């Protein structure tokens, strides 16, 4: 059986940067707080917890003082920084530069929309850490849209400025943009530059993985997709694999692998989400390569 790891899978720059910052900080102290899971992968969270990374939520943050807290790649709303100043908390800010730039763009656009009686619409998952950081730039006035039914929240007679969570699908963003334009035309009878402004704020390091993954799924007989079950990026990319290759299997780690998925002559491809560590995919590869030939069906 030939086993290959997809060279384009694994951490995006933002996650890799955040984990490096956490590890560097923990070399100097035996405890570092992290606001939320540093990455949507339980095995990596456990590995870092063993080194001294303590995951907290926003309620717990307000109870802390005189300590260090890591802000993960997803970024945080202004309220978090205010709490840190009030409680004398030193923030280790590992916000992804792409996310920080987007937060600034959303804040600038929100100020403009407030003057023009307009609306900020964000294509993303309500409650997602990055989306919480983005809506925080708008005093929680931004409208978060994911499904067609969410469009009912928008007033199509008022100007709309659209942004996207950085990890959403490019195809989904442009489909949503088209639907909003059509609703504005239906409501106002026309569409002007003032009525609608769409900002494609999707991270290309993430969005480019979809076409690369489609090709990888076609090139292999079996796909083992490694990801944490909490990763929305993982769920989306696994569906991409499944569309191209029905013999695609989602696992959190090597213990979930079933021998009956494989034949001895198979080409097996291992890939994962932007939150999947390379060491975990390598563990899966070692496990597959160590499976005895006689454990596989003939």
PDB file of C-alpha atoms in Angstrom:
ATOM      1  CA  UNK A   1       0.000   0.000   0.000  1.00  0.00           C
ATOM      2  CA  UNK A   2       1.362   3.384  -1.010  1.00  0.00           C
ATOM      3  CA  UNK A   3       0.728   6.143   1.556  1.00  0.00           C
ATOM      4  CA  UNK A   4       1.225   9.875   0.864  1.00  0.00           C
ATOM      5  CA  UNK A   5       0.632  13.003   2.961  1.00  0.00           C
ATOM      6  CA  UNK A   6      -0.782  15.992   1.082  1.00  0.00           C
ATOM      7  CA  UNK A   7       1.971  18.623   1.049  1.00  0.00           C
ATOM      8  CA  UNK A   8      -0.602  21.455   1.113  1.00  0.00           C
ATOM      9  CA  UNK A   9      -2.402  20.234   4.248  1.00  0.00           C
ATOM     10  CA  UNK A  10      -1.719  21.240   7.830  1.00  0.00           C
ATOM     11  CA  UNK A  11      -1.543  24.531   9.656  1.00  0.00           C
ATOM     12  CA  UNK A  12      -2.128  27.822   7.926  1.00  0.00           C
ATOM     13  CA  UNK A  13       0.345  30.607   8.726  1.00  0.00           C
ATOM     14  CA  UNK A  14      -1.872  32.160  11.419  1.00  0.00           C
ATOM     15  CA  UNK A  15      -2.273  28.962  13.453  1.00  0.00           C
ATOM     16  CA  UNK A  16       1.401  28.035  13.099  1.00  0.00           C
ATOM     17  CA  UNK A  17       2.380  31.535  14.311  1.00  0.00           C
ATOM     18  CA  UNK A  18       0.053  31.322  17.347  1.00  0.00           C
ATOM     19  CA  UNK A  19       1.343  27.913  18.428  1.00  0.00           C
ATOM     20  CA  UNK A  20       4.967  29.056  18.075  1.00  0.00           C
ATOM     21  CA  UNK A  21       4.217  32.116  20.244  1.00  0.00           C
ATOM     22  CA  UNK A  22       2.578  29.895  22.873  1.00  0.00           C
ATOM     23  CA  UNK A  23       5.492  27.456  22.940  1.00  0.00           C
ATOM     24  CA  UNK A  24       8.073  30.258  23.128  1.00  0.00           C
ATOM     25  CA  UNK A  25       6.211  31.888  26.024  1.00  0.00           C
ATOM     26  CA  UNK A  26       5.847  28.598  27.921  1.00  0.00           C
ATOM     27  CA  UNK A  27       9.603  28.043  27.779  1.00  0.00           C
ATOM     28  CA  UNK A  28       9.913  31.032  30.124  1.00  0.00           C
ATOM     29  CA  UNK A  29       6.948  30.275  32.426  1.00  0.00           C
ATOM     30  CA  UNK A  30       5.157  27.107  33.519  1.00  0.00           C
ATOM     31  CA  UNK A  31       1.640  28.521  32.966  1.00  0.00           C
ATOM     32  CA  UNK A  32       0.052  30.529  30.171  1.00  0.00           C
ATOM     33  CA  UNK A  33      -3.673  31.171  29.791  1.00  0.00           C
ATOM     34  CA  UNK A  34      -5.266  30.957  26.344  1.00  0.00           C
ATOM     35  CA  UNK A  35      -8.624  32.537  25.513  1.00  0.00           C
ATOM     36  CA  UNK A  36     -10.412  29.599  23.869  1.00  0.00           C
ATOM     37  CA  UNK A  37      -8.858  26.529  22.237  1.00  0.00           C
ATOM     38  CA  UNK A  38      -5.734  27.670  20.411  1.00  0.00           C
ATOM     39  CA  UNK A  39      -6.739  25.402  17.516  1.00  0.00           C
ATOM     40  CA  UNK A  40      -9.801  23.226  16.760  1.00  0.00           C
ATOM     41  CA  UNK A  41      -7.918  19.999  17.354  1.00  0.00           C
ATOM     42  CA  UNK A  42      -8.260  18.219  20.705  1.00  0.00           C
ATOM     43  CA  UNK A  43      -4.981  16.312  20.394  1.00  0.00           C
ATOM     44  CA  UNK A  44      -2.949  19.463  19.796  1.00  0.00           C
ATOM     45  CA  UNK A  45      -4.800  21.243  22.624  1.00  0.00           C
ATOM     46  CA  UNK A  46      -3.864  18.345  24.937  1.00  0.00           C
ATOM     47  CA  UNK A  47      -0.218  18.412  23.814  1.00  0.00           C
ATOM     48  CA  UNK A  48       0.013  22.111  24.651  1.00  0.00           C
ATOM     49  CA  UNK A  49      -1.934  21.658  27.909  1.00  0.00           C
ATOM     50  CA  UNK A  50       0.734  19.179  29.004  1.00  0.00           C
ATOM     51  CA  UNK A  51       3.268  21.991  28.487  1.00  0.00           C
ATOM     52  CA  UNK A  52       1.281  24.430  30.648  1.00  0.00           C
ATOM     53  CA  UNK A  53      -1.295  26.077  28.363  1.00  0.00           C
ATOM     54  CA  UNK A  54      -4.564  26.608  30.270  1.00  0.00           C
ATOM     55  CA  UNK A  55      -7.681  27.234  28.165  1.00  0.00           C
ATOM     56  CA  UNK A  56     -10.159  29.769  29.579  1.00  0.00           C
ATOM     57  CA  UNK A  57     -13.372  31.412  28.357  1.00  0.00           C
ATOM     58  CA  UNK A  58     -14.379  35.101  28.414  1.00  0.00           C
ATOM     59  CA  UNK A  59     -16.145  34.816  31.780  1.00  0.00           C
ATOM     60  CA  UNK A  60     -12.981  33.404  33.348  1.00  0.00           C
ATOM     61  CA  UNK A  61     -10.900  36.171  31.751  1.00  0.00           C
ATOM     62  CA  UNK A  62     -12.798  38.823  33.713  1.00  0.00           C
ATOM     63  CA  UNK A  63     -11.905  36.999  36.951  1.00  0.00           C
ATOM     64  CA  UNK A  64      -8.147  36.908  36.249  1.00  0.00           C
ATOM     65  CA  UNK A  65      -5.552  39.581  37.017  1.00  0.00           C
ATOM     66  CA  UNK A  66      -1.770  40.058  37.003  1.00  0.00           C
ATOM     67  CA  UNK A  67      -1.101  37.211  34.555  1.00  0.00           C
ATOM     68  CA  UNK A  68      -0.415  36.491  30.879  1.00  0.00           C
ATOM     69  CA  UNK A  69      -3.134  35.535  28.392  1.00  0.00           C
ATOM     70  CA  UNK A  70      -2.632  34.442  24.785  1.00  0.00           C
ATOM     71  CA  UNK A  71      -4.994  35.701  22.096  1.00  0.00           C
ATOM     72  CA  UNK A  72      -5.189  33.027  19.405  1.00  0.00           C
ATOM     73  CA  UNK A  73      -5.127  33.510  15.630  1.00  0.00           C
ATOM     74  CA  UNK A  74      -8.907  34.131  15.393  1.00  0.00           C
ATOM     75  CA  UNK A  75      -8.527  37.585  16.986  1.00  0.00           C
ATOM     76  CA  UNK A  76     -10.659  39.231  19.687  1.00  0.00           C
ATOM     77  CA  UNK A  77     -13.199  42.074  19.985  1.00  0.00           C
ATOM     78  CA  UNK A  78     -12.216  45.436  21.615  1.00  0.00           C
ATOM     79  CA  UNK A  79     -13.933  44.379  24.850  1.00  0.00           C
ATOM     80  CA  UNK A  80     -11.180  41.782  25.506  1.00  0.00           C
ATOM     81  CA  UNK A  81      -8.448  44.436  25.344  1.00  0.00           C
ATOM     82  CA  UNK A  82     -10.423  46.679  27.720  1.00  0.00           C
ATOM     83  CA  UNK A  83     -10.760  43.833  30.232  1.00  0.00           C
ATOM     84  CA  UNK A  84      -7.012  43.169  30.018  1.00  0.00           C
ATOM     85  CA  UNK A  85      -6.171  46.817  30.812  1.00  0.00           C
ATOM     86  CA  UNK A  86      -8.622  46.923  33.725  1.00  0.00           C
ATOM     87  CA  UNK A  87      -7.280  43.664  35.243  1.00  0.00           C
ATOM     88  CA  UNK A  88      -3.578  44.265  34.588  1.00  0.00           C
ATOM     89  CA  UNK A  89      -3.401  41.275  32.237  1.00  0.00           C
ATOM     90  CA  UNK A  90      -0.500  41.075  29.777  1.00  0.00           C
ATOM     91  CA  UNK A  91      -1.830  39.955  26.402  1.00  0.00           C
ATOM     92  CA  UNK A  92       0.343  37.798  24.157  1.00  0.00           C
ATOM     93  CA  UNK A  93      -1.374  38.759  20.907  1.00  0.00           C
ATOM     94  CA  UNK A  94      -1.125  35.999  18.302  1.00  0.00           C
ATOM     95  CA  UNK A  95      -4.003  37.338  16.168  1.00  0.00           C
ATOM     96  CA  UNK A  96      -3.456  36.398  12.525  1.00  0.00           C
ATOM     97  CA  UNK A  97      -2.310  39.474  10.515  1.00  0.00           C
ATOM     98  CA  UNK A  98      -4.978  38.690   7.898  1.00  0.00           C
ATOM     99  CA  UNK A  99      -7.676  38.766  10.602  1.00  0.00           C
ATOM    100  CA  UNK A 100      -6.325  41.978  12.174  1.00  0.00           C
ATOM    101  CA  UNK A 101      -6.379  43.708   8.787  1.00  0.00           C
ATOM    102  CA  UNK A 102      -9.971  42.551   8.268  1.00  0.00           C
ATOM    103  CA  UNK A 103     -11.002  43.848  11.705  1.00  0.00           C
ATOM    104  CA  UNK A 104      -9.629  47.270  10.760  1.00  0.00           C
ATOM    105  CA  UNK A 105     -11.509  47.210   7.420  1.00  0.00           C
ATOM    106  CA  UNK A 106     -14.768  46.235   9.141  1.00  0.00           C
ATOM    107  CA  UNK A 107     -14.368  49.027  11.723  1.00  0.00           C
ATOM    108  CA  UNK A 108     -13.687  51.629   8.998  1.00  0.00           C
ATOM    109  CA  UNK A 109     -16.655  50.424   6.926  1.00  0.00           C
ATOM    110  CA  UNK A 110     -18.912  50.383  10.004  1.00  0.00           C
ATOM    111  CA  UNK A 111     -18.105  54.015  10.810  1.00  0.00           C
ATOM    112  CA  UNK A 112     -19.005  54.918   7.213  1.00  0.00           C
ATOM    113  CA  UNK A 113     -22.224  52.870   7.275  1.00  0.00           C
ATOM    114  CA  UNK A 114     -23.280  54.545  10.540  1.00  0.00           C
ATOM    115  CA  UNK A 115     -23.058  57.933   8.814  1.00  0.00           C
ATOM    116  CA  UNK A 116     -25.024  56.644   5.804  1.00  0.00           C
ATOM    117  CA  UNK A 117     -27.681  54.619   7.678  1.00  0.00           C
ATOM    118  CA  UNK A 118     -26.224  51.448   6.161  1.00  0.00           C
ATOM    119  CA  UNK A 119     -25.547  47.891   7.365  1.00  0.00           C
ATOM    120  CA  UNK A 120     -22.497  45.678   7.772  1.00  0.00           C
ATOM    121  CA  UNK A 121     -23.169  42.076   6.742  1.00  0.00           C
ATOM    122  CA  UNK A 122     -20.668  39.317   7.554  1.00  0.00           C
ATOM    123  CA  UNK A 123     -20.746  35.970   5.753  1.00  0.00           C
ATOM    124  CA  UNK A 124     -19.738  33.601   8.526  1.00  0.00           C
ATOM    125  CA  UNK A 125     -20.720  31.289  11.345  1.00  0.00           C
ATOM    126  CA  UNK A 126     -22.482  33.019  14.241  1.00  0.00           C
ATOM    127  CA  UNK A 127     -20.575  32.427  17.466  1.00  0.00           C
ATOM    128  CA  UNK A 128     -17.322  31.527  15.684  1.00  0.00           C
ATOM    129  CA  UNK A 129     -14.340  33.126  17.450  1.00  0.00           C
ATOM    130  CA  UNK A 130     -13.277  35.144  14.405  1.00  0.00           C
ATOM    131  CA  UNK A 131     -16.835  36.369  13.785  1.00  0.00           C
ATOM    132  CA  UNK A 132     -17.127  37.493  17.445  1.00  0.00           C
ATOM    133  CA  UNK A 133     -13.983  39.569  16.892  1.00  0.00           C
ATOM    134  CA  UNK A 134     -15.432  41.090  13.709  1.00  0.00           C
ATOM    135  CA  UNK A 135     -18.881  41.918  15.113  1.00  0.00           C
ATOM    136  CA  UNK A 136     -17.103  43.509  18.076  1.00  0.00           C
ATOM    137  CA  UNK A 137     -15.787  46.171  15.676  1.00  0.00           C
ATOM    138  CA  UNK A 138     -19.395  47.162  14.930  1.00  0.00           C
ATOM    139  CA  UNK A 139     -20.758  47.426  18.508  1.00  0.00           C
ATOM    140  CA  UNK A 140     -22.497  44.084  17.744  1.00  0.00           C
ATOM    141  CA  UNK A 141     -24.613  45.727  15.021  1.00  0.00           C
ATOM    142  CA  UNK A 142     -23.233  43.599  12.151  1.00  0.00           C
ATOM    143  CA  UNK A 143     -25.641  41.083  10.609  1.00  0.00           C
ATOM    144  CA  UNK A 144     -24.130  37.585  10.440  1.00  0.00           C
ATOM    145  CA  UNK A 145     -25.367  35.558   7.466  1.00  0.00           C
ATOM    146  CA  UNK A 146     -24.743  31.880   6.784  1.00  0.00           C
ATOM    147  CA  UNK A 147     -27.922  30.409   5.271  1.00  0.00           C
ATOM    148  CA  UNK A 148     -30.479  31.845   2.828  1.00  0.00           C
ATOM    149  CA  UNK A 149     -32.953  32.265   5.701  1.00  0.00           C
ATOM    150  CA  UNK A 150     -30.507  34.687   7.372  1.00  0.00           C
ATOM    151  CA  UNK A 151     -31.039  37.126   4.480  1.00  0.00           C
ATOM    152  CA  UNK A 152     -34.368  38.082   6.060  1.00  0.00           C
ATOM    153  CA  UNK A 153     -32.381  40.020   8.716  1.00  0.00           C
ATOM    154  CA  UNK A 154     -31.169  42.524   6.067  1.00  0.00           C
ATOM    155  CA  UNK A 155     -33.085  45.684   5.141  1.00  0.00           C
ATOM    156  CA  UNK A 156     -32.611  45.794   1.358  1.00  0.00           C
ATOM    157  CA  UNK A 157     -33.753  49.422   1.185  1.00  0.00           C
ATOM    158  CA  UNK A 158     -30.625  50.516   3.083  1.00  0.00           C
ATOM    159  CA  UNK A 159     -26.970  50.384   1.902  1.00  0.00           C
ATOM    160  CA  UNK A 160     -25.141  47.069   2.515  1.00  0.00           C
ATOM    161  CA  UNK A 161     -21.408  46.468   2.911  1.00  0.00           C
ATOM    162  CA  UNK A 162     -20.518  42.765   2.817  1.00  0.00           C
ATOM    163  CA  UNK A 163     -17.441  41.047   4.290  1.00  0.00           C
ATOM    164  CA  UNK A 164     -16.554  37.398   4.864  1.00  0.00           C
ATOM    165  CA  UNK A 165     -15.041  35.368   7.672  1.00  0.00           C
ATOM    166  CA  UNK A 166     -11.535  34.614   6.345  1.00  0.00           C
ATOM    167  CA  UNK A 167     -12.015  30.824   6.306  1.00  0.00           C
ATOM    168  CA  UNK A 168     -15.320  30.648   4.418  1.00  0.00           C
ATOM    169  CA  UNK A 169     -15.724  29.256   0.905  1.00  0.00           C
ATOM    170  CA  UNK A 170     -15.086  31.651  -1.992  1.00  0.00           C
ATOM    171  CA  UNK A 171     -17.928  30.046  -3.965  1.00  0.00           C
ATOM    172  CA  UNK A 172     -20.332  30.566  -1.050  1.00  0.00           C
ATOM    173  CA  UNK A 173     -19.312  34.211  -0.698  1.00  0.00           C
ATOM    174  CA  UNK A 174     -19.954  35.068  -4.353  1.00  0.00           C
ATOM    175  CA  UNK A 175     -23.271  33.182  -4.358  1.00  0.00           C
ATOM    176  CA  UNK A 176     -24.360  35.172  -1.290  1.00  0.00           C
ATOM    177  CA  UNK A 177     -23.182  38.429  -2.872  1.00  0.00           C
ATOM    178  CA  UNK A 178     -25.297  37.689  -5.965  1.00  0.00           C
ATOM    179  CA  UNK A 179     -28.392  36.941  -3.859  1.00  0.00           C
ATOM    180  CA  UNK A 180     -28.036  40.220  -1.940  1.00  0.00           C
ATOM    181  CA  UNK A 181     -27.682  42.176  -5.196  1.00  0.00           C
ATOM    182  CA  UNK A 182     -30.829  40.525  -6.577  1.00  0.00           C
ATOM    183  CA  UNK A 183     -32.787  41.320  -3.395  1.00  0.00           C
ATOM    184  CA  UNK A 184     -31.700  44.976  -3.500  1.00  0.00           C
ATOM    185  CA  UNK A 185     -32.768  45.267  -7.176  1.00  0.00           C
ATOM    186  CA  UNK A 186     -36.126  43.645  -6.377  1.00  0.00           C
ATOM    187  CA  UNK A 187     -36.657  45.982  -3.447  1.00  0.00           C
ATOM    188  CA  UNK A 188     -35.435  49.273  -4.959  1.00  0.00           C
ATOM    189  CA  UNK A 189     -35.817  48.639  -8.689  1.00  0.00           C
ATOM    190  CA  UNK A 190     -32.111  49.358  -9.292  1.00  0.00           C
ATOM    191  CA  UNK A 191     -28.629  48.684  -7.910  1.00  0.00           C
ATOM    192  CA  UNK A 192     -26.132  51.530  -7.542  1.00  0.00           C
ATOM    193  CA  UNK A 193     -22.608  51.695  -6.093  1.00  0.00           C
ATOM    194  CA  UNK A 194     -24.052  53.295  -2.971  1.00  0.00           C
ATOM    195  CA  UNK A 195     -26.466  50.393  -2.446  1.00  0.00           C
ATOM    196  CA  UNK A 196     -23.977  47.536  -2.235  1.00  0.00           C
ATOM    197  CA  UNK A 197     -20.261  47.017  -1.648  1.00  0.00           C
ATOM    198  CA  UNK A 198     -18.887  43.448  -1.527  1.00  0.00           C
ATOM    199  CA  UNK A 199     -15.448  42.819   0.007  1.00  0.00           C
ATOM    200  CA  UNK A 200     -13.924  39.396  -0.658  1.00  0.00           C
ATOM    201  CA  UNK A 201     -11.989  39.033   2.617  1.00  0.00           C
ATOM    202  CA  UNK A 202     -11.329  35.288   2.358  1.00  0.00           C
ATOM    203  CA  UNK A 203      -7.768  34.167   3.112  1.00  0.00           C
ATOM    204  CA  UNK A 204      -6.308  32.758  -0.088  1.00  0.00           C
ATOM    205  CA  UNK A 205      -3.969  30.422   1.790  1.00  0.00           C
ATOM    206  CA  UNK A 206      -7.152  28.724   3.018  1.00  0.00           C
ATOM    207  CA  UNK A 207      -9.387  29.064  -0.065  1.00  0.00           C
ATOM    208  CA  UNK A 208      -6.677  27.764  -2.444  1.00  0.00           C
ATOM    209  CA  UNK A 209      -6.696  24.471  -0.575  1.00  0.00           C
ATOM    210  CA  UNK A 210     -10.029  23.450  -2.045  1.00  0.00           C
ATOM    211  CA  UNK A 211      -8.876  23.046  -5.682  1.00  0.00           C
ATOM    212  CA  UNK A 212      -5.591  21.487  -4.496  1.00  0.00           C
ATOM    213  CA  UNK A 213      -7.508  19.026  -2.346  1.00  0.00           C
ATOM    214  CA  UNK A 214      -9.876  18.089  -5.184  1.00  0.00           C
ATOM    215  CA  UNK A 215      -6.856  17.099  -7.286  1.00  0.00           C
ATOM    216  CA  UNK A 216      -5.276  15.162  -4.391  1.00  0.00           C
ATOM    217  CA  UNK A 217      -8.545  13.252  -3.760  1.00  0.00           C
ATOM    218  CA  UNK A 218      -8.710  12.234  -7.442  1.00  0.00           C
ATOM    219  CA  UNK A 219      -5.114  11.007  -7.452  1.00  0.00           C
ATOM    220  CA  UNK A 220      -5.649   8.497  -4.624  1.00  0.00           C
ATOM    221  CA  UNK A 221      -7.839   5.407  -4.207  1.00  0.00           C
ATOM    222  CA  UNK A 222      -8.601   6.173  -0.551  1.00  0.00           C
ATOM    223  CA  UNK A 223      -8.517   9.445   1.381  1.00  0.00           C
ATOM    224  CA  UNK A 224      -7.975   9.576   5.144  1.00  0.00           C
ATOM    225  CA  UNK A 225      -8.959  13.082   6.234  1.00  0.00           C
ATOM    226  CA  UNK A 226      -7.542  13.972   9.650  1.00  0.00           C
ATOM    227  CA  UNK A 227      -9.247  16.751  11.615  1.00  0.00           C
ATOM    228  CA  UNK A 228     -10.811  17.704  14.920  1.00  0.00           C
ATOM    229  CA  UNK A 229     -14.588  17.338  14.913  1.00  0.00           C
ATOM    230  CA  UNK A 230     -14.958  20.973  16.096  1.00  0.00           C
ATOM    231  CA  UNK A 231     -13.185  22.380  13.025  1.00  0.00           C
ATOM    232  CA  UNK A 232     -15.629  24.025  10.583  1.00  0.00           C
ATOM    233  CA  UNK A 233     -12.781  24.231   8.058  1.00  0.00           C
ATOM    234  CA  UNK A 234     -12.234  20.480   8.511  1.00  0.00           C
ATOM    235  CA  UNK A 235     -15.895  19.654   7.888  1.00  0.00           C
ATOM    236  CA  UNK A 236     -15.934  21.776   4.721  1.00  0.00           C
ATOM    237  CA  UNK A 237     -12.694  20.353   3.292  1.00  0.00           C
ATOM    238  CA  UNK A 238     -13.738  16.776   4.068  1.00  0.00           C
ATOM    239  CA  UNK A 239     -16.893  17.331   1.977  1.00  0.00           C
ATOM    240  CA  UNK A 240     -14.647  18.457  -0.897  1.00  0.00           C
ATOM    241  CA  UNK A 241     -12.748  15.141  -0.666  1.00  0.00           C
ATOM    242  CA  UNK A 242     -15.981  13.158  -0.495  1.00  0.00           C
ATOM    243  CA  UNK A 243     -17.333  14.863  -3.640  1.00  0.00           C
ATOM    244  CA  UNK A 244     -14.263  13.740  -5.599  1.00  0.00           C
ATOM    245  CA  UNK A 245     -13.661  10.385  -3.908  1.00  0.00           C
ATOM    246  CA  UNK A 246     -16.435   8.350  -2.211  1.00  0.00           C
ATOM    247  CA  UNK A 247     -13.784   6.316  -0.397  1.00  0.00           C
ATOM    248  CA  UNK A 248     -12.936   9.275   1.862  1.00  0.00           C
ATOM    249  CA  UNK A 249     -12.928   8.766   5.635  1.00  0.00           C
ATOM    250  CA  UNK A 250     -12.901  11.375   8.423  1.00  0.00           C
ATOM    251  CA  UNK A 251     -10.804  10.534  11.518  1.00  0.00           C
ATOM    252  CA  UNK A 252      -9.556  12.480  14.530  1.00  0.00           C
ATOM    253  CA  UNK A 253      -6.534  10.198  14.922  1.00  0.00           C
ATOM    254  CA  UNK A 254      -5.118   6.821  13.931  1.00  0.00           C
ATOM    255  CA  UNK A 255      -7.196   4.891  16.497  1.00  0.00           C
ATOM    256  CA  UNK A 256     -10.331   5.471  14.391  1.00  0.00           C
ATOM    257  CA  UNK A 257      -8.887   3.842  11.255  1.00  0.00           C
ATOM    258  CA  UNK A 258     -10.608   0.599  10.149  1.00  0.00           C
ATOM    259  CA  UNK A 259      -8.581  -2.015   8.161  1.00  0.00           C
ATOM    260  CA  UNK A 260     -11.625  -2.874   6.028  1.00  0.00           C
ATOM    261  CA  UNK A 261     -11.380   0.544   4.352  1.00  0.00           C
ATOM    262  CA  UNK A 262      -8.286  -0.558   2.410  1.00  0.00           C
ATOM    263  CA  UNK A 263      -6.930  -3.057  -0.102  1.00  0.00           C
ATOM    264  CA  UNK A 264      -3.205  -3.942  -0.275  1.00  0.00           C
ATOM    265  CA  UNK A 265      -2.854  -2.299  -3.717  1.00  0.00           C
ATOM    266  CA  UNK A 266      -4.480   1.014  -2.718  1.00  0.00           C
ATOM    267  CA  UNK A 267      -2.880   4.420  -3.063  1.00  0.00           C
ATOM    268  CA  UNK A 268      -3.845   6.136   0.201  1.00  0.00           C
ATOM    269  CA  UNK A 269      -3.762   9.910   0.596  1.00  0.00           C
ATOM    270  CA  UNK A 270      -3.649  11.581   4.011  1.00  0.00           C
ATOM    271  CA  UNK A 271      -4.786  15.194   4.290  1.00  0.00           C
ATOM    272  CA  UNK A 272      -6.310  17.548   6.843  1.00  0.00           C
ATOM    273  CA  UNK A 273      -7.687  20.926   7.847  1.00  0.00           C
ATOM    274  CA  UNK A 274      -5.847  24.191   8.503  1.00  0.00           C
ATOM    275  CA  UNK A 275      -6.043  23.171  12.185  1.00  0.00           C
ATOM    276  CA  UNK A 276      -4.505  19.706  11.707  1.00  0.00           C
ATOM    277  CA  UNK A 277      -0.907  19.411  12.953  1.00  0.00           C
ATOM    278  CA  UNK A 278       1.619  17.722  10.674  1.00  0.00           C
ATOM    279  CA  UNK A 279       2.782  15.433  13.502  1.00  0.00           C
ATOM    280  CA  UNK A 280      -0.744  13.969  13.681  1.00  0.00           C
ATOM    281  CA  UNK A 281      -0.858  13.231   9.939  1.00  0.00           C
ATOM    282  CA  UNK A 282       2.586  11.631  10.245  1.00  0.00           C
ATOM    283  CA  UNK A 283       1.290   9.429  13.082  1.00  0.00           C
ATOM    284  CA  UNK A 284      -1.574   8.328  10.830  1.00  0.00           C
ATOM    285  CA  UNK A 285       0.897   7.531   8.039  1.00  0.00           C
ATOM    286  CA  UNK A 286       3.060   5.406  10.368  1.00  0.00           C
ATOM    287  CA  UNK A 287      -0.027   3.540  11.569  1.00  0.00           C
ATOM    288  CA  UNK A 288      -1.156   2.760   8.006  1.00  0.00           C
ATOM    289  CA  UNK A 289       2.318   1.619   6.981  1.00  0.00           C
ATOM    290  CA  UNK A 290       2.575  -0.662  10.024  1.00  0.00           C
ATOM    291  CA  UNK A 291      -0.724  -2.426   9.364  1.00  0.00           C
ATOM    292  CA  UNK A 292       0.036  -6.052   8.562  1.00  0.00           C
ATOM    293  CA  UNK A 293      -0.743  -7.079   4.980  1.00  0.00           C
ATOM    294  CA  UNK A 294      -2.875  -9.943   6.299  1.00  0.00           C
ATOM    295  CA  UNK A 295      -5.140  -7.550   8.240  1.00  0.00           C
ATOM    296  CA  UNK A 296      -6.324  -6.100   4.936  1.00  0.00           C
ATOM    297  CA  UNK A 297      -9.009  -7.782   2.824  1.00  0.00           C
ATOM    298  CA  UNK A 298      -7.689  -9.562  -0.258  1.00  0.00           C
TER     299      UNK A 298
END
